[in-house]
């Protein structure tokens, strides 16, 4: 049953990477799907509690970082009687293997899910090479 | 008692095994607290109201099925996998599939006054206590 527990839990970022945090909050690793298509790479990340104003996407060389800031909503009255999940920010960093067209990156957030569309630069796109028959 | 139905995560033998194990536990454990099941929930409560929150990102709020009977709140829903044509998955960590969970609250709920709000992928359900459960003041008459 330990496994069940593990699979429903959010994964907390183990340690501050690169820099220490100034904001005292928990940081979780969002679960992602990464799908590569012919012309682009689609990153879908579950970040409940995040909207379009509170997520930052940065691209530095080939490293993409997504950071979602969560303002916890706590009921005005009462006290917690059952706590199964923690609330905090989200952060995750990816290294991209293909050259990305920085100008055309698109990010949208809907219902707490971030969709990041990274179009490949012309040079990195797969090209179909026609095979000719020898004369 | 908390319970849940099979969840469509990319399956593995152990996952299936756990489902069976949980079902067995459920059969024999009766009302004993069982393993926490998907989705994870938080409950806030005071004397009159309970607030249940759960994170269901990327789900269509209209597809969440909620029902209340007595003390038990039941949540059901489904999330479909991303539909992509001609794509290759490099990572596939997000959950998808059907879920169901029954949550027992500390008091009987007034089912007519339950309200729910879905914001940024988080579901907030407010459940007021039933009138019949509230303490009543009894006047002592003098003869």
Short mmCIF file of C-alpha atoms in Angstrom, two decimals:
data_model
loop_
_atom_site.label_atom_id
_atom_site.label_comp_id
_atom_site.label_asym_id
_atom_site.label_seq_id
_atom_site.Cartn_x
_atom_site.Cartn_y
_atom_site.Cartn_z
CA UNK A 1 0.00 0.00 0.00
CA UNK A 2 3.02 2.22 0.34
CA UNK A 3 3.11 2.35 -3.43
CA UNK A 4 -0.45 3.56 -3.64
CA UNK A 5 0.38 6.29 -1.22
CA UNK A 6 3.35 7.27 -3.32
CA UNK A 7 1.46 7.44 -6.56
CA UNK A 8 -1.19 9.83 -5.30
CA UNK A 9 1.25 12.17 -3.63
CA UNK A 10 2.75 15.22 -5.17
CA UNK A 11 6.51 15.09 -5.36
CA UNK A 12 8.28 17.77 -3.45
CA UNK A 13 11.45 19.25 -4.87
CA UNK A 14 14.21 17.71 -2.81
CA UNK A 15 16.57 20.62 -2.51
CA UNK A 16 16.97 24.11 -3.74
CA UNK A 17 18.65 23.86 -7.11
CA UNK A 18 21.16 26.50 -8.02
CA UNK A 19 19.88 29.11 -5.59
CA UNK A 20 18.22 29.24 -2.24
CA UNK A 21 14.68 30.41 -1.95
CA UNK A 22 13.68 33.59 -0.22
CA UNK A 23 10.02 32.70 -0.04
CA UNK A 24 9.17 30.25 2.69
CA UNK A 25 7.01 27.84 0.77
CA UNK A 26 7.00 24.25 -0.34
CA UNK A 27 7.88 23.57 -3.94
CA UNK A 28 6.55 20.60 -5.86
CA UNK A 29 7.57 18.95 -9.09
CA UNK A 30 4.63 19.01 -11.47
CA UNK A 31 3.81 15.83 -13.35
CA UNK A 32 4.35 16.32 -17.06
CA UNK A 33 3.70 14.79 -20.42
CA UNK A 34 6.23 15.64 -23.11
CA UNK A 35 5.17 14.91 -26.62
CA UNK A 36 7.38 15.47 -29.62
CA UNK A 37 5.78 16.01 -32.96
CA UNK A 38 7.26 16.74 -36.34
CA UNK A 39 7.25 20.52 -35.95
CA UNK A 40 7.03 21.10 -32.23
CA UNK A 41 7.37 19.79 -28.72
CA UNK A 42 4.36 19.93 -26.43
CA UNK A 43 4.89 20.02 -22.67
CA UNK A 44 1.76 19.53 -20.55
CA UNK A 45 2.17 20.09 -16.82
CA UNK A 46 -0.33 19.67 -14.01
CA UNK A 47 -0.08 22.69 -11.73
CA UNK A 48 -3.32 22.99 -9.79
CA UNK A 49 -3.73 26.40 -8.18
CA UNK A 50 -1.83 28.20 -10.92
CA UNK A 51 -3.32 30.55 -13.51
CA UNK A 52 -1.92 32.52 -16.44
CA UNK A 53 -0.81 35.39 -14.20
CA UNK A 54 1.16 33.25 -11.78
CA UNK A 55 3.23 31.04 -14.05
CA UNK A 56 6.63 31.93 -15.44
CA UNK A 57 8.26 30.19 -18.35
CA UNK A 58 11.86 31.02 -19.08
CA UNK A 59 14.16 29.76 -21.78
CA UNK A 60 17.87 30.10 -21.36
CA UNK A 61 19.92 28.53 -24.11
CA UNK A 62 18.36 25.08 -24.29
CA UNK A 63 17.02 25.02 -20.74
CA UNK A 64 13.33 25.65 -20.12
CA UNK A 65 12.17 26.40 -16.60
CA UNK A 66 8.57 26.53 -15.55
CA UNK A 67 7.69 28.10 -12.24
CA UNK A 68 4.15 28.38 -10.93
CA UNK A 69 3.38 30.46 -7.90
CA UNK A 70 0.42 29.30 -5.84
CA UNK A 71 -1.53 31.57 -3.55
CA UNK A 72 -3.08 29.07 -1.16
CA UNK A 73 -6.80 29.48 -0.68
CA UNK A 74 -7.70 28.59 2.84
CA UNK A 75 -11.27 28.52 4.14
CA UNK A 76 -11.99 31.42 6.49
CA UNK A 77 -13.35 29.31 9.26
CA UNK A 78 -12.49 26.01 10.80
CA UNK A 79 -9.33 24.01 11.02
CA UNK A 80 -7.85 21.22 8.95
CA UNK A 81 -9.16 17.82 9.98
CA UNK A 82 -7.63 15.81 7.15
CA UNK A 83 -4.59 16.77 5.11
CA UNK A 84 -3.68 14.40 2.32
CA UNK A 85 -1.86 16.80 0.02
CA UNK A 86 0.36 19.79 0.49
CA UNK A 87 0.06 23.15 -1.20
CA UNK A 88 2.99 25.04 -2.66
CA UNK A 89 4.66 26.34 -5.77
CA UNK A 90 5.74 24.26 -8.74
CA UNK A 91 9.07 24.19 -10.45
CA UNK A 92 10.63 22.06 -13.14
CA UNK A 93 13.48 22.43 -15.54
CA UNK A 94 14.04 20.69 -18.84
CA UNK A 95 16.91 20.60 -21.25
CA UNK A 96 15.84 20.58 -24.85
CA UNK A 97 17.68 18.55 -27.40
CA UNK A 98 16.38 20.39 -30.44
CA UNK A 99 16.85 23.98 -31.36
CA UNK A 100 13.71 25.83 -30.46
CA UNK A 101 12.29 28.84 -32.22
CA UNK A 102 12.21 31.18 -29.24
CA UNK A 103 9.98 33.75 -30.87
CA UNK A 104 7.14 31.31 -31.38
CA UNK A 105 6.91 29.68 -27.97
CA UNK A 106 3.35 29.62 -26.70
CA UNK A 107 2.15 28.91 -23.18
CA UNK A 108 -1.43 28.59 -22.04
CA UNK A 109 -2.99 27.66 -18.71
CA UNK A 110 -6.45 26.17 -18.37
CA UNK A 111 -7.97 24.61 -15.27
CA UNK A 112 -4.57 24.35 -13.60
CA UNK A 113 -2.86 22.64 -16.52
CA UNK A 114 -0.02 24.38 -18.35
CA UNK A 115 0.48 23.66 -22.04
CA UNK A 116 3.75 24.78 -23.43
CA UNK A 117 4.21 24.61 -27.17
CA UNK A 118 7.81 24.80 -28.31
CA UNK A 119 8.04 25.02 -32.09
CA UNK A 120 11.22 23.67 -33.61
CA UNK A 121 13.45 26.06 -35.48
CA UNK A 122 13.47 25.58 -39.23
CA UNK A 123 16.89 23.96 -39.17
CA UNK A 124 15.84 21.36 -36.62
CA UNK A 125 12.64 20.27 -38.32
CA UNK A 126 12.48 16.83 -39.76
CA UNK A 127 12.56 17.01 -43.49
CA UNK A 128 11.33 14.31 -45.75
CA UNK A 129 13.89 13.57 -48.38
CA UNK A 130 12.50 12.32 -51.63
CA UNK A 131 14.14 9.19 -52.89
CA UNK A 132 14.76 9.22 -56.59
CA UNK A 133 15.10 6.24 -58.80
CA UNK A 134 18.40 6.08 -60.61
CA UNK A 135 18.05 6.81 -64.24
CA UNK B 1 -13.87 4.78 5.16
CA UNK B 2 -12.15 5.92 2.04
CA UNK B 3 -12.23 3.84 -1.07
CA UNK B 4 -11.61 4.22 -4.73
CA UNK B 5 -12.04 2.40 -7.95
CA UNK B 6 -9.30 1.37 -10.36
CA UNK B 7 -7.38 4.29 -11.67
CA UNK B 8 -6.15 4.28 -15.22
CA UNK B 9 -2.53 5.10 -14.63
CA UNK B 10 -0.21 3.39 -17.01
CA UNK B 11 -0.73 -0.04 -15.54
CA UNK B 12 1.75 -2.40 -14.07
CA UNK B 13 1.44 -5.69 -12.35
CA UNK B 14 2.07 -4.11 -8.98
CA UNK B 15 -0.52 -1.49 -9.57
CA UNK B 16 -3.10 -4.17 -10.31
CA UNK B 17 -1.90 -6.15 -7.36
CA UNK B 18 -2.43 -3.17 -5.08
CA UNK B 19 -5.94 -2.73 -6.38
CA UNK B 20 -6.72 -6.31 -5.43
CA UNK B 21 -4.99 -5.88 -2.12
CA UNK B 22 -7.00 -2.77 -1.37
CA UNK B 23 -10.22 -4.50 -2.28
CA UNK B 24 -9.35 -7.36 0.02
CA UNK B 25 -8.54 -4.96 2.81
CA UNK B 26 -11.83 -3.26 2.22
CA UNK B 27 -13.69 -6.55 2.51
CA UNK B 28 -12.08 -7.47 5.77
CA UNK B 29 -11.33 -4.17 7.38
CA UNK B 30 -14.90 -2.92 7.58
CA UNK B 31 -14.90 0.63 8.84
CA UNK B 32 -11.19 0.72 9.66
CA UNK B 33 -9.32 3.55 7.98
CA UNK B 34 -7.88 2.32 4.70
CA UNK B 35 -5.09 3.59 2.49
CA UNK B 36 -5.46 7.04 1.08
CA UNK B 37 -6.73 6.86 -2.44
CA UNK B 38 -6.78 9.09 -5.45
CA UNK B 39 -7.55 11.95 -5.53
CA UNK B 40 -5.87 13.28 -2.41
CA UNK B 41 -8.19 15.52 -0.41
CA UNK B 42 -7.96 18.07 2.36
CA UNK B 43 -10.85 18.71 4.72
CA UNK B 44 -11.40 21.84 6.79
CA UNK B 45 -14.21 21.90 9.28
CA UNK B 46 -15.74 23.90 12.06
CA UNK B 47 -18.90 23.11 13.99
CA UNK B 48 -21.30 23.88 11.15
CA UNK B 49 -19.52 23.39 7.85
CA UNK B 50 -16.92 21.20 6.23
CA UNK B 51 -14.89 22.24 3.20
CA UNK B 52 -13.39 19.47 1.08
CA UNK B 53 -10.74 20.44 -1.44
CA UNK B 54 -9.06 18.33 -4.08
CA UNK B 55 -6.76 19.00 -6.99
CA UNK B 56 -8.10 17.88 -10.36
CA UNK B 57 -6.11 19.84 -12.95
CA UNK B 58 -7.08 19.71 -16.58
CA UNK B 59 -10.45 18.19 -15.91
CA UNK B 60 -13.70 19.56 -17.28
CA UNK B 61 -15.60 20.70 -14.17
CA UNK B 62 -18.87 19.65 -15.77
CA UNK B 63 -17.70 16.05 -15.84
CA UNK B 64 -17.21 15.79 -12.08
CA UNK B 65 -20.01 13.80 -10.53
CA UNK B 66 -20.70 14.56 -6.88
CA UNK B 67 -23.28 13.09 -4.59
CA UNK B 68 -24.03 13.29 -0.89
CA UNK B 69 -25.85 10.73 1.20
CA UNK B 70 -25.89 11.17 4.97
CA UNK B 71 -22.28 11.60 6.01
CA UNK B 72 -20.74 10.39 2.77
CA UNK B 73 -19.59 12.51 -0.12
CA UNK B 74 -18.86 10.61 -3.32
CA UNK B 75 -16.73 12.04 -6.11
CA UNK B 76 -16.45 10.53 -9.55
CA UNK B 77 -14.82 11.74 -12.69
CA UNK B 78 -12.57 11.01 -15.55
CA UNK B 79 -9.65 12.58 -17.30
CA UNK B 80 -8.74 11.54 -20.81
CA UNK B 81 -5.18 11.29 -22.05
CA UNK B 82 -3.84 14.01 -24.33
CA UNK B 83 -4.89 13.35 -27.87
CA UNK B 84 -1.94 13.79 -30.15
CA UNK B 85 -1.51 12.77 -33.72
CA UNK B 86 1.82 11.55 -34.94
CA UNK B 87 3.54 12.37 -31.69
CA UNK B 88 6.08 10.52 -29.61
CA UNK B 89 5.84 10.57 -25.84
CA UNK B 90 9.11 11.37 -24.10
CA UNK B 91 7.46 11.57 -20.70
CA UNK B 92 4.08 10.37 -19.61
CA UNK B 93 3.63 11.07 -15.93
CA UNK B 94 0.22 12.70 -15.76
CA UNK B 95 -2.64 10.55 -14.56
CA UNK B 96 -5.63 9.77 -16.68
CA UNK B 97 -8.62 7.53 -16.45
CA UNK B 98 -11.60 7.21 -14.16
CA UNK B 99 -11.58 7.81 -10.46
CA UNK B 100 -14.04 7.45 -7.65
CA UNK B 101 -13.70 8.23 -4.00
CA UNK B 102 -16.08 8.24 -1.07
CA UNK B 103 -15.30 10.57 1.81
CA UNK B 104 -16.85 10.20 5.20
CA UNK B 105 -17.46 13.47 6.98
CA UNK B 106 -17.74 14.00 10.71
CA UNK B 107 -21.45 14.87 10.51
CA UNK B 108 -24.61 14.40 8.42
CA UNK B 109 -24.71 16.87 5.56
CA UNK B 110 -27.60 19.03 4.39
CA UNK B 111 -27.48 17.76 0.81
CA UNK B 112 -29.60 20.63 -0.55
CA UNK B 113 -27.15 23.26 0.62
CA UNK B 114 -23.95 21.72 -0.68
CA UNK B 115 -22.07 24.01 -3.04
CA UNK B 116 -18.99 23.43 -5.17
CA UNK B 117 -16.58 25.70 -6.97
CA UNK B 118 -13.85 24.78 -9.42
CA UNK B 119 -11.00 27.23 -9.76
CA UNK B 120 -7.57 26.81 -11.38
CA UNK B 121 -7.88 23.04 -11.33
CA UNK B 122 -8.84 22.88 -7.66
CA UNK B 123 -12.28 21.76 -6.53
CA UNK B 124 -13.76 23.31 -3.37
CA UNK B 125 -16.87 21.69 -1.94
CA UNK B 126 -18.70 23.34 0.96
CA UNK B 127 -20.88 20.98 2.97
CA UNK B 128 -23.11 22.44 5.69
CA UNK B 129 -24.14 20.33 8.61
CA UNK B 130 -27.72 19.03 8.56
CA UNK B 131 -30.14 20.85 10.85
CA UNK B 132 -31.07 17.60 12.54
CA UNK B 133 -27.47 17.23 13.73
CA UNK B 134 -27.27 20.65 15.30
CA UNK B 135 -27.75 20.89 19.03
CA UNK B 136 -31.18 22.10 20.05
CA UNK B 137 -31.90 24.14 23.11
CA UNK B 138 -34.48 22.63 25.35
CA UNK B 139 -36.44 24.84 27.61
CA UNK B 140 -37.23 23.59 31.06
CA UNK B 141 -40.74 24.43 32.07
CA UNK B 142 -41.66 25.13 35.60
CA UNK B 143 -44.89 23.79 36.93
#
